[in-house]
Coordinates of C-alpha atoms and ligand atoms in Angstrom, one line a residue:
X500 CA 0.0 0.0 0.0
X501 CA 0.7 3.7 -0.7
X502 CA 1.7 5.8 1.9
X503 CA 0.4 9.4 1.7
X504 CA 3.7 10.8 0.8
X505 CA 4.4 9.1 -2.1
X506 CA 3.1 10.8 -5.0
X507 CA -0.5 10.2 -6.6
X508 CA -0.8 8.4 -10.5
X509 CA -3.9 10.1 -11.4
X510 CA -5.6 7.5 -14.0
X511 CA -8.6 7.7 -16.2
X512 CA -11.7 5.2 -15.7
X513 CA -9.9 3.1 -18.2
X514 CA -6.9 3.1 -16.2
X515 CA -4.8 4.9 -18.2
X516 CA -2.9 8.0 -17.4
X517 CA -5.2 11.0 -18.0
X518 CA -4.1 14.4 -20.5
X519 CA -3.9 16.8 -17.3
X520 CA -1.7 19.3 -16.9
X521 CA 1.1 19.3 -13.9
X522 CA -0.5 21.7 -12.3
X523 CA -4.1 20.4 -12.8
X524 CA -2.6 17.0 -11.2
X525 CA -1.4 19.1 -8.4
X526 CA -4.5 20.4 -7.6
X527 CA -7.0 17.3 -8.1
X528 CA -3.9 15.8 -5.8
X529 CA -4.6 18.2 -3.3
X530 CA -8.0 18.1 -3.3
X531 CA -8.3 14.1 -3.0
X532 CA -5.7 14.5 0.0
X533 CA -8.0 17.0 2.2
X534 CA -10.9 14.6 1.3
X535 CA -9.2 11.4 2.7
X536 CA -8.2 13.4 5.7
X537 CA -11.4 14.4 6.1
X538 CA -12.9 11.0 5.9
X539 CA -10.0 9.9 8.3
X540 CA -10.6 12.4 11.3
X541 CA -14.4 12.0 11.0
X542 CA -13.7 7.9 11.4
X543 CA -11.3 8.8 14.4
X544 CA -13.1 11.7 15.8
X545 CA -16.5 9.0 16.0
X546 CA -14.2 6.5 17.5
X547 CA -12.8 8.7 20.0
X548 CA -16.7 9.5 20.9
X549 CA -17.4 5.8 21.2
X550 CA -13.9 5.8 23.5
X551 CA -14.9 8.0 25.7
X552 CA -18.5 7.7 26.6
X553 CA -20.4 4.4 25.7
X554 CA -16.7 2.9 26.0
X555 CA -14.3 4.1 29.2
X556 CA -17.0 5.8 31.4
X557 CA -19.7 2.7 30.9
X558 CA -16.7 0.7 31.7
X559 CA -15.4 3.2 35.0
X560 CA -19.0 2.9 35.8
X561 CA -19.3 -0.9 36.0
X562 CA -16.2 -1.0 37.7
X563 CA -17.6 1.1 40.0
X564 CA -20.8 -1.4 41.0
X565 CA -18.4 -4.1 40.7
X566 CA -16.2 -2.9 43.8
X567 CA -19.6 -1.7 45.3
X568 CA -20.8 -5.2 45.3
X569 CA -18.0 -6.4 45.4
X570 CA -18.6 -9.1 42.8
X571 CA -19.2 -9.1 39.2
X572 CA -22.0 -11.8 39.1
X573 CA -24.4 -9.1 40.5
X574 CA -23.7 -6.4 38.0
X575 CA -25.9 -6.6 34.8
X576 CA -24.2 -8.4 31.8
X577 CA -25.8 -6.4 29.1
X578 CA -24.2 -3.3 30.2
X579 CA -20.4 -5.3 30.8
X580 CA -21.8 -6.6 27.0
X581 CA -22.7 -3.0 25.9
X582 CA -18.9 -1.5 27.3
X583 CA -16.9 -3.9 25.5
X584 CA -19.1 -3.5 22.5
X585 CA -18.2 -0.1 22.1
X586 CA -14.5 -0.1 22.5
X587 CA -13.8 -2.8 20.1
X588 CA -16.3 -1.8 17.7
X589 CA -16.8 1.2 18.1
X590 CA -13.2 2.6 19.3
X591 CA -11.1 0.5 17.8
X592 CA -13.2 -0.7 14.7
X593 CA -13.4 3.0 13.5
X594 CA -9.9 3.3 13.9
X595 CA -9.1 0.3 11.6
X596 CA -11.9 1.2 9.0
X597 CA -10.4 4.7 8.8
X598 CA -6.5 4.3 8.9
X599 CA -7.6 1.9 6.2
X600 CA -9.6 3.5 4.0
X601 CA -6.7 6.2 3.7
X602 CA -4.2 3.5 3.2
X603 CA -5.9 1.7 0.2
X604 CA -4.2 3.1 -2.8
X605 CA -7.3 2.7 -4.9
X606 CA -8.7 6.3 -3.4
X607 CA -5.3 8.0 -4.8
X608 CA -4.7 6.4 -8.1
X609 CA -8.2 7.1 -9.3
X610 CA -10.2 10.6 -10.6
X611 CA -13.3 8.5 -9.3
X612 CA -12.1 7.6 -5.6
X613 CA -15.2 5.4 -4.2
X614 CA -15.6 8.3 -1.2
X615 CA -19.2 7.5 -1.5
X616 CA -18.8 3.9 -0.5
X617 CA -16.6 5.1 2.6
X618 CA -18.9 7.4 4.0
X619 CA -21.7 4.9 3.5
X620 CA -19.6 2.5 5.9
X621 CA -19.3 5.6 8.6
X622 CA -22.5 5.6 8.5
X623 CA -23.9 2.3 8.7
X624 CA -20.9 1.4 11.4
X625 CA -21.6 4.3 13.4
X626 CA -25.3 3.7 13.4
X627 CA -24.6 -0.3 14.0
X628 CA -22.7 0.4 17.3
X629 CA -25.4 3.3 18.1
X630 CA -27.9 0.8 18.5
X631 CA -26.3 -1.6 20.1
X632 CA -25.7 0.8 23.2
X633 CA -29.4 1.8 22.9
X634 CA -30.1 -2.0 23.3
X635 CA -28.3 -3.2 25.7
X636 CA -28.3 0.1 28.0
X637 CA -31.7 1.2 27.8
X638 CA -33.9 -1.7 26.8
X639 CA -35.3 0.6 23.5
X640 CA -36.7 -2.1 20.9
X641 CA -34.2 -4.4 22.0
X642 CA -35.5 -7.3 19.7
X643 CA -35.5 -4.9 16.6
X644 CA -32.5 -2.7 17.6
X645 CA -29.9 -5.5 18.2
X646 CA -30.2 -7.8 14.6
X647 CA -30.1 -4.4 13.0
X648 CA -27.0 -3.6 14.3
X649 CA -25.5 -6.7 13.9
X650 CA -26.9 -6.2 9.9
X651 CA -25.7 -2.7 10.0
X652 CA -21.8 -3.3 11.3
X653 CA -21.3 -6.5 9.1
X654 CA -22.5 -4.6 5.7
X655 CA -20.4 -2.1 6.7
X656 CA -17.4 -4.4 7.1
X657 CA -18.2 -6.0 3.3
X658 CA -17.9 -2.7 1.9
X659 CA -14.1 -2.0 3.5
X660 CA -13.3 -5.7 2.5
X661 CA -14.3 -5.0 -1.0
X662 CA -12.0 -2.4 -1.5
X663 CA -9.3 -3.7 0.3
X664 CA -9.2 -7.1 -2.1
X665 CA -9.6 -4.9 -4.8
X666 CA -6.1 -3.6 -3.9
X667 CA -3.7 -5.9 -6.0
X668 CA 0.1 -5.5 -5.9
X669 CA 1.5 -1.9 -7.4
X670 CA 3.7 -5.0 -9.5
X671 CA 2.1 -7.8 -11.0
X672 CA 3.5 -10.8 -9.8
X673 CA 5.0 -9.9 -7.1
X674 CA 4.3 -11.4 -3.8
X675 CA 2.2 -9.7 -1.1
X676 CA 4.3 -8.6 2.0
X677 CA 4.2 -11.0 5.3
X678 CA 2.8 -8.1 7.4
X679 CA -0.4 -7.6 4.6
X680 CA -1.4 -11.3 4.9
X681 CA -1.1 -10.8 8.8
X682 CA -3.9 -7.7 8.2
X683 CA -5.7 -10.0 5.5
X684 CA -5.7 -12.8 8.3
X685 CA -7.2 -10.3 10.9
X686 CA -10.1 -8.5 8.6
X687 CA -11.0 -12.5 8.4
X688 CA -10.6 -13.0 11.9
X689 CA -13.3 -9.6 11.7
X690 CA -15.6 -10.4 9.7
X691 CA -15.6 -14.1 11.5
X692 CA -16.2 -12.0 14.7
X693 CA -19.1 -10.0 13.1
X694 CA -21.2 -12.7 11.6
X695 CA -21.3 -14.5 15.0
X696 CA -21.9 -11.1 16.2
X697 CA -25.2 -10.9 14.0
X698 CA -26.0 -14.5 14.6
X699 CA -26.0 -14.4 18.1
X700 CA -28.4 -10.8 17.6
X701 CA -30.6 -12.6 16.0
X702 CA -30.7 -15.7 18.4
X703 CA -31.2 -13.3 21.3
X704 CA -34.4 -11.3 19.7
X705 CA -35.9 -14.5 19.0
X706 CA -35.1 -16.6 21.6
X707 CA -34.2 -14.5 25.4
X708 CA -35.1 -12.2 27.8
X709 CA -32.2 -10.0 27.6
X710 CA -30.2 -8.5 24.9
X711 CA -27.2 -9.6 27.1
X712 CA -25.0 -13.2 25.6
X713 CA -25.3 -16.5 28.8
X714 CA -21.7 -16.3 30.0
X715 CA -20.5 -19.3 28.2
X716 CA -21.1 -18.1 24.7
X717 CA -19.6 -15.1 25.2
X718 CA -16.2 -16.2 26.9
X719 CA -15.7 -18.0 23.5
X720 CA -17.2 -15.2 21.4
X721 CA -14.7 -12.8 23.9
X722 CA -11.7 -15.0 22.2
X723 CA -12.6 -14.8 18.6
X724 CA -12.7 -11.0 19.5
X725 CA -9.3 -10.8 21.3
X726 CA -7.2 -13.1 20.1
X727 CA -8.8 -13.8 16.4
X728 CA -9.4 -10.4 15.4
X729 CA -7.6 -7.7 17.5
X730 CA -4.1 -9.0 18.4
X731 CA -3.5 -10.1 14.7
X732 CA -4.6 -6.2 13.3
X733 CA -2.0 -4.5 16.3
X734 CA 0.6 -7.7 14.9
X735 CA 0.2 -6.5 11.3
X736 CA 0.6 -2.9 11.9
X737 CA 3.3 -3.7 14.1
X738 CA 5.1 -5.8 11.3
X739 CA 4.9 -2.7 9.1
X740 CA 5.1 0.1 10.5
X741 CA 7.7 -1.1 14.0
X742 CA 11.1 -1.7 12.5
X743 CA 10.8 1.6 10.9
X744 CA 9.6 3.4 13.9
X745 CA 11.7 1.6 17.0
X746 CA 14.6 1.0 14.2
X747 CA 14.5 -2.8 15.1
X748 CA 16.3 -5.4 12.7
X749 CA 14.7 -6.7 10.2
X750 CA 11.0 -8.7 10.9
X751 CA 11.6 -12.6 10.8
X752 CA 8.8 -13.8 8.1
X753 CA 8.5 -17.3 8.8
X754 CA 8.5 -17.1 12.8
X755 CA 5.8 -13.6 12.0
X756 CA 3.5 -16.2 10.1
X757 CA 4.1 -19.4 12.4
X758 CA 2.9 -17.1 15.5
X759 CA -0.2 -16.2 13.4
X760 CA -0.5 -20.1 12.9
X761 CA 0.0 -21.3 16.9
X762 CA -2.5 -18.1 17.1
X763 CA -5.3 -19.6 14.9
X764 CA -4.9 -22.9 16.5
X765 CA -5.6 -21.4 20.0
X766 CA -9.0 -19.8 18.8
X767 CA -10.3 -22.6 16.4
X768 CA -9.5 -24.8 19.8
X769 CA -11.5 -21.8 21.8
X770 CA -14.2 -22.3 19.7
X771 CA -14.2 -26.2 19.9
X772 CA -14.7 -26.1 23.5
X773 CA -11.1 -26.4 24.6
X774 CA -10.9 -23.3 25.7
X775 CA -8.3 -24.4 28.6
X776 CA -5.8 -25.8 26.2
X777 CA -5.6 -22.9 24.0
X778 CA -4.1 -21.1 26.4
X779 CA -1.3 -22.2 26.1
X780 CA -1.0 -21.9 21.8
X781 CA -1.7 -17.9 22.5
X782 CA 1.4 -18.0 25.2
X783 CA 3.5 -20.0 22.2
X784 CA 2.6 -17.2 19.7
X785 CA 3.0 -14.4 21.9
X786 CA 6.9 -15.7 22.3
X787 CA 6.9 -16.6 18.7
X788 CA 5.8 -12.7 17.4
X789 CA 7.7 -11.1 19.9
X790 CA 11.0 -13.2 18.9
X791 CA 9.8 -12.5 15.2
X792 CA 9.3 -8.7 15.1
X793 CA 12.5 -9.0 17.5
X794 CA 11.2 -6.1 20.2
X795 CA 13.4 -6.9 23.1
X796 CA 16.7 -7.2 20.6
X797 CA 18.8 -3.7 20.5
X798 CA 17.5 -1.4 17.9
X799 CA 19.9 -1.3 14.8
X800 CA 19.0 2.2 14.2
X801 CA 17.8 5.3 16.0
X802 CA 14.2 4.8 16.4
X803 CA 12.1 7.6 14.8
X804 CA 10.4 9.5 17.7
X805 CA 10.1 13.4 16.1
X806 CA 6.8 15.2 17.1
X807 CA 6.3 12.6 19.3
X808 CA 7.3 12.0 23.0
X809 CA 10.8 10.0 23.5
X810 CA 9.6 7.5 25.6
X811 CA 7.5 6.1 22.4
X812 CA 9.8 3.1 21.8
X813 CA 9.5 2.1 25.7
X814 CA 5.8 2.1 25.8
X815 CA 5.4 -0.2 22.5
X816 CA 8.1 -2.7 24.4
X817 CA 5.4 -1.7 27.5
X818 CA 2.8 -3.0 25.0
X819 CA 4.6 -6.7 24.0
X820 CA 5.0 -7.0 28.0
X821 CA 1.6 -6.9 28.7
X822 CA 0.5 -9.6 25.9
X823 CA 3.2 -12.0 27.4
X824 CA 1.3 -11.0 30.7
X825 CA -2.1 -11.6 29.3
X826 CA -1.6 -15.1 27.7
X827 CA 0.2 -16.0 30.8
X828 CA -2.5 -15.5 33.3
X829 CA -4.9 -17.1 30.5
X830 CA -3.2 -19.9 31.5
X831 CA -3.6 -19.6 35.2
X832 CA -7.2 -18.7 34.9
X833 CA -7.7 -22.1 32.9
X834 CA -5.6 -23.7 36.3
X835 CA -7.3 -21.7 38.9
X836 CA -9.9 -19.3 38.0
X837 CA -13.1 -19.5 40.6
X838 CA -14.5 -16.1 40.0
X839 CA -13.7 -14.4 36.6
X840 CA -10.8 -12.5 38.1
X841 CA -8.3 -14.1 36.5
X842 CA -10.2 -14.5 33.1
X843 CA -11.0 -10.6 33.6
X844 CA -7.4 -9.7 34.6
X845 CA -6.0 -11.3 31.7
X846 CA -8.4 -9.7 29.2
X847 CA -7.7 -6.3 31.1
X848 CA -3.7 -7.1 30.3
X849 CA -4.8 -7.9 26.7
X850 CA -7.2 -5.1 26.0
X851 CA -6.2 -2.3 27.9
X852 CA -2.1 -3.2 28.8
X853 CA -1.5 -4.1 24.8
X854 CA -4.2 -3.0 22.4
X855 CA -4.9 0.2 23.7
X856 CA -1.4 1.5 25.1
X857 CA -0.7 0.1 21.3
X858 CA -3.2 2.4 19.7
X859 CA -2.3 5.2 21.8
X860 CA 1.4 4.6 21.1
X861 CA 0.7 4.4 17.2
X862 CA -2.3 6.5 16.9
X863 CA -0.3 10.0 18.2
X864 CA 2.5 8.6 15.6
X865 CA 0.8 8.8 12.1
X866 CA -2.7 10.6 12.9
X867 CA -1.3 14.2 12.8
X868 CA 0.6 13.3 9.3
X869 CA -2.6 11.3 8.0
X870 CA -4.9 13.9 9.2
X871 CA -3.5 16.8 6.7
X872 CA 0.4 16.8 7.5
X873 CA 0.1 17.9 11.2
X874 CA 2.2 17.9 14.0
X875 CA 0.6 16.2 17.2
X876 CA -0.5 18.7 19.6
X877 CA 1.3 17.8 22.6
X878 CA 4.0 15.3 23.1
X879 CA 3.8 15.9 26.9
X880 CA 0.4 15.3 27.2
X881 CA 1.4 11.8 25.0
X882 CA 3.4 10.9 27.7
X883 CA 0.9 11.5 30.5
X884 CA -1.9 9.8 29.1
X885 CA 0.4 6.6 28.2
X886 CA 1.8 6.7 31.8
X887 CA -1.1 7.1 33.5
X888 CA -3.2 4.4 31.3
X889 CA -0.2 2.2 32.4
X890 CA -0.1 2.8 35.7
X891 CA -4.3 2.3 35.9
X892 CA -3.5 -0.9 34.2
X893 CA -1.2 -2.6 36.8
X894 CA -3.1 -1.0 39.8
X895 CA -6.0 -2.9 37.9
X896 CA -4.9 -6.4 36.8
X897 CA -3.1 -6.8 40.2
X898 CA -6.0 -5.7 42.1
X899 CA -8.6 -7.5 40.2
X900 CA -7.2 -10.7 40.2
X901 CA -6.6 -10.7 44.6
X902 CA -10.0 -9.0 45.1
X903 CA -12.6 -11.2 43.0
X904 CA -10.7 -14.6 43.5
X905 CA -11.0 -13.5 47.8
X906 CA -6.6 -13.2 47.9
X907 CA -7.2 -9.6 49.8
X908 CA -10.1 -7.8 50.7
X909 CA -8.6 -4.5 50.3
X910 CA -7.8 -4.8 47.0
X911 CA -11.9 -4.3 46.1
X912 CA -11.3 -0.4 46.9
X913 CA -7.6 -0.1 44.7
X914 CA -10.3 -1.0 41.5
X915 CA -11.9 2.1 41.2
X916 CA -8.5 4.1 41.6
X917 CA -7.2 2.2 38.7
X918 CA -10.4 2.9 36.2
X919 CA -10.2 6.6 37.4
X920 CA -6.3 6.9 36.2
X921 CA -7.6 4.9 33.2
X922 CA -9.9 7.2 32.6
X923 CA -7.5 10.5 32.5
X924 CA -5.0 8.7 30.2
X925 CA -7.6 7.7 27.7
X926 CA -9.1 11.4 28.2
X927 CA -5.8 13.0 27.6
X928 CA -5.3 11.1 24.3
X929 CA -8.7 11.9 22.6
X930 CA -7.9 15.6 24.1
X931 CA -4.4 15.4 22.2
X932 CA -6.2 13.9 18.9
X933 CA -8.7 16.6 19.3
X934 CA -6.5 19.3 19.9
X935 CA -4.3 18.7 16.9
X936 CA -7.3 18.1 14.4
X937 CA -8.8 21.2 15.7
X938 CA -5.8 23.5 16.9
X939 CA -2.6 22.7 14.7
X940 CA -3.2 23.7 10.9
X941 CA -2.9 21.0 8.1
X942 CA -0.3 21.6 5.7
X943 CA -2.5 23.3 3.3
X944 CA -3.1 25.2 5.9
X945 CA 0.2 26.4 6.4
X946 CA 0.8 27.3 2.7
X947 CA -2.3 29.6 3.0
X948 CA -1.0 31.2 5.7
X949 CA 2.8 31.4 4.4
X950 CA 1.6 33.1 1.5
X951 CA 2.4 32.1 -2.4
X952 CA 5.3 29.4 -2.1
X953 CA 8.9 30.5 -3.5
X954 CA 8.0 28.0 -6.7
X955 CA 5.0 30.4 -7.5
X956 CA 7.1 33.7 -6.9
X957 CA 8.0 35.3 -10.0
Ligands
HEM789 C1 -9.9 2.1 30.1 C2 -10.7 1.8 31.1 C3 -11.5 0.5 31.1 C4 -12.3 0.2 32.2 C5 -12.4 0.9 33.5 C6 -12.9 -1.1 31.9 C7 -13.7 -1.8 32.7 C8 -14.2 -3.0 32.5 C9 -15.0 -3.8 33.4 C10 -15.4 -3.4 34.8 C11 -15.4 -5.0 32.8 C12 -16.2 -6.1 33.4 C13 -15.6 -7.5 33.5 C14 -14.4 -7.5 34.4 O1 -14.6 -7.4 35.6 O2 -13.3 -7.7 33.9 C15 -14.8 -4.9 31.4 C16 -14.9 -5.9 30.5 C17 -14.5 -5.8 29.2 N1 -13.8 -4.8 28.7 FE1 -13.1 -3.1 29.6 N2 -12.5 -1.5 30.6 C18 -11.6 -0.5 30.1 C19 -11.0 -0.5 28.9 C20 -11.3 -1.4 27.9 C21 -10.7 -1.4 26.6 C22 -9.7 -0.3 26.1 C23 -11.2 -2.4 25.9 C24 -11.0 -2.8 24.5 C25 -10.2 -2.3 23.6 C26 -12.1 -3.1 26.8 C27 -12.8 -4.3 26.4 C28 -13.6 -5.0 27.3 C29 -14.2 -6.3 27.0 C30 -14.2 -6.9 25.6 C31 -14.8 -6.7 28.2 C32 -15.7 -8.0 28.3 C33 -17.1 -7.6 28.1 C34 -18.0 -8.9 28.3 O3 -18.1 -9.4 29.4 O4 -18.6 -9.3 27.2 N3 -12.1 -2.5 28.0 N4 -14.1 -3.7 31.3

């Protein structure tokens, strides 16, 4: 794929290069790059929305009645359901959907870039997860609402997949890189995620008495989620874009696609019932993708950190520590688990300790450039979020694993500390998103404001 500084082939319908003028292809350019970044920061700026509200404070909230109770069996599934729904889908989904849309070289290298198609998946996404809060929070139409936001989310998925098996190699005959069939391998392990997603809508309207998954379905629907569809996207982008950016040697292919292997194994096993011994293939291809992308070797070259905060290549090692811890206390849940603690500490370490310190990491790295050539707002404010989202995330795996499995009684109050320092990292990364779509100009911007360039100077 194209990245948005190489330069655009503007083409005809018939594929061939068109009779513009320089200039004129300058300008269409131009034009077609303030579209995508509008398209981009309206995907992000939805899924930051999603983040913040249905997503972190539903999920403070819960946390809240949890520690309250102290137990989770007393606090109502739909709304645990509803919270995870909306940061997977509807944080991290609209993330994908729009770095990915702007990556698919298909919406440079045409005069007739499919935009419409794009914001038609906005729409029918955003709407999808919409509902799905409505349904599970407040009971609206339930039995209508949630098939028709299963319906709504998986068209919206076929549309992106469309285009992005449209995209063909810039080279005929030549191979697909490792890290695209590791992004190929997650959109499956996606769409896999959203028909079972609409399958088990449509069982619930039909069938029960709450929009809200028996606890059994949803640990294995929970795995195709985590492990089949949300590790593999953060490994793909990691394959491409973290040897550049933490200037590691080169990525090993073979071990990169064996991990994604042992990984598949682990959720088809999941899904099969033997959900215990699976834990143990995500540990092996953990260790296999971290030995492959080599993140704990020395870096061979400086890693890339301007415009963003220094300690950028220590939180993505952060990241690849928490996965090791995640798989590994899958495996002690499946040895000792008596209360969901362990099971819910583990997907913490997964969800919140890797895939979002991961997306917060990468996010303040290419957003500002994707989103018009800007410079991230504030690298300070980078830092603080990522610290204190780190910090909430040990107070909170330690804590809920000795309060809910009865280690430590005192550890039932340290769980609401950790959602609150949650809370302000994720808060201070959508308020650095927001500030630099909002306060720092785009490049176009800047040539406004510098006046006529030294090219158009006579
Ligand atoms: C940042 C602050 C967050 C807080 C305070 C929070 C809180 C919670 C709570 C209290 C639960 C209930 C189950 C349990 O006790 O483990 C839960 C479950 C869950 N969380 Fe979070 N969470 C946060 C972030 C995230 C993120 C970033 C993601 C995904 C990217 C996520 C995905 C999930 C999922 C999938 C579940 C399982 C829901 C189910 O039972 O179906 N959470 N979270």
């Amino acid at each position: 794929m194209s990245t948005p500084l190489e330069a655009p082939v503007i083409a005809g319908k018939s594929g061939r290069n068109s009779s513009h003028s320089p200039a004129e292809i300058m300008e269409i350019s131009r034009a077609r790059e303030a579209s995508l970044a509008r398209l981009l920061m309206t995907y992000v700026s939805s899924g930051l929305v999603f983040m913040l509200l249905p997503g972190t404070f539903l999920g403070v909230w819960n946390l809240l009645q949890i520690s309250g109770r102290e137990s989770v069996a007393l606090v109502s599934p739909a709304w645990l359901q509803a919270h995870g729904h909306a940061q997977v889908f509807g944080w991290i989904g609209s993330f994908i959907f729009g770095i990915g849309f702007y990556s698919i070289p298909k919406f440079r290298g045409t005069t007739k870039p499919a935009f419409g198609a794009a914001w038609a998946c906005w729409a029918m996404w955003t709407t999808g997860v919409a509902a799905r809060w409505m349904a599970n929070i407040y009971l609206v139409q339930w039995r209508l609402l949630l098939p028709l936001s299963g319906a709504l989310e998986l068209s919206a998925f076929l549309i992106f997949f469309r285009m992005v098996l449209q995209h063909r190699p810039e080279k005929s005959g030549k191979n697909l890189e490792p890290w695209v069939w590791v992004v190929i391998t997650a959109s499956v392990g996606l769409m896999l995620v959203l028909i079972a997603n609409l399958a088990a809508c449509i069982y619930l309207a039909l069938q029960s008495e709450s929009p809200a998954l028996s606890h059994i379905l949803d640990q294995r629907y929970l795995t195709l989620m985590t492990w089949g569809f949300l590790v593999p996207f953060v490994w793909g982008f990691s394959t491409k874009w973290m040897s550049v950016f933490l200037g590691l040697k080169p990525v090993r292919p073979r071990l990169l696609l064996s991990a994604l292997a042992v990984n598949f194994v682990g959720v088809g096993l999941t899904l099969a019932g033997w959900g215990a011994q699976a834990t143990v293939f995500f540990v092996v291809g953990t260790i296999l993708i971290i030995v492959a992308l080599r993140m704990f070797e020395p870096a061979q070259q400086e890693p890339k950190t301007r415009g963003v905060h220094p300690s950028f290549p220590l939180f993505v090692r952060m990241a690849y520590g928490w996965l090791l811890v995640a798989a590994l206390l899958g495996v002690g849940a499946a040895l000792w688990d008596s209360s969901g603690g362990i099971w819910g500490a583990s997907r913490h370490a997964l969800t919140v300790g890797f895939i979002a310190v991961m997306v917060l990491c990468v996010g303040q790295r290419v957003l500002p450039a994707f989103a018009g050539m800007r410079l991230l707002w504030s690298s300070r404010l980078m830092f603080a979020g990522l610290f204190l989202l780190i910090l909430g995330c040990a107070l909170r795996v330690s804590s809920e694993f000795l309060a809910y499995q009865d280690y430590a009684n005192w550890a039932w109050s340290v769980l609401p500390v950790s959602g609150f320092l949650e809370l302000a990292g994720i808060t201070a990364f959508a308020m650095n998103i927001f500030g630099t779509f909002i306060l720092e100009p785009s490049h176009a911007q800047k040539v406004i404001l510098s006046g006529p360039g030294p090219r158009l100077r006579k």
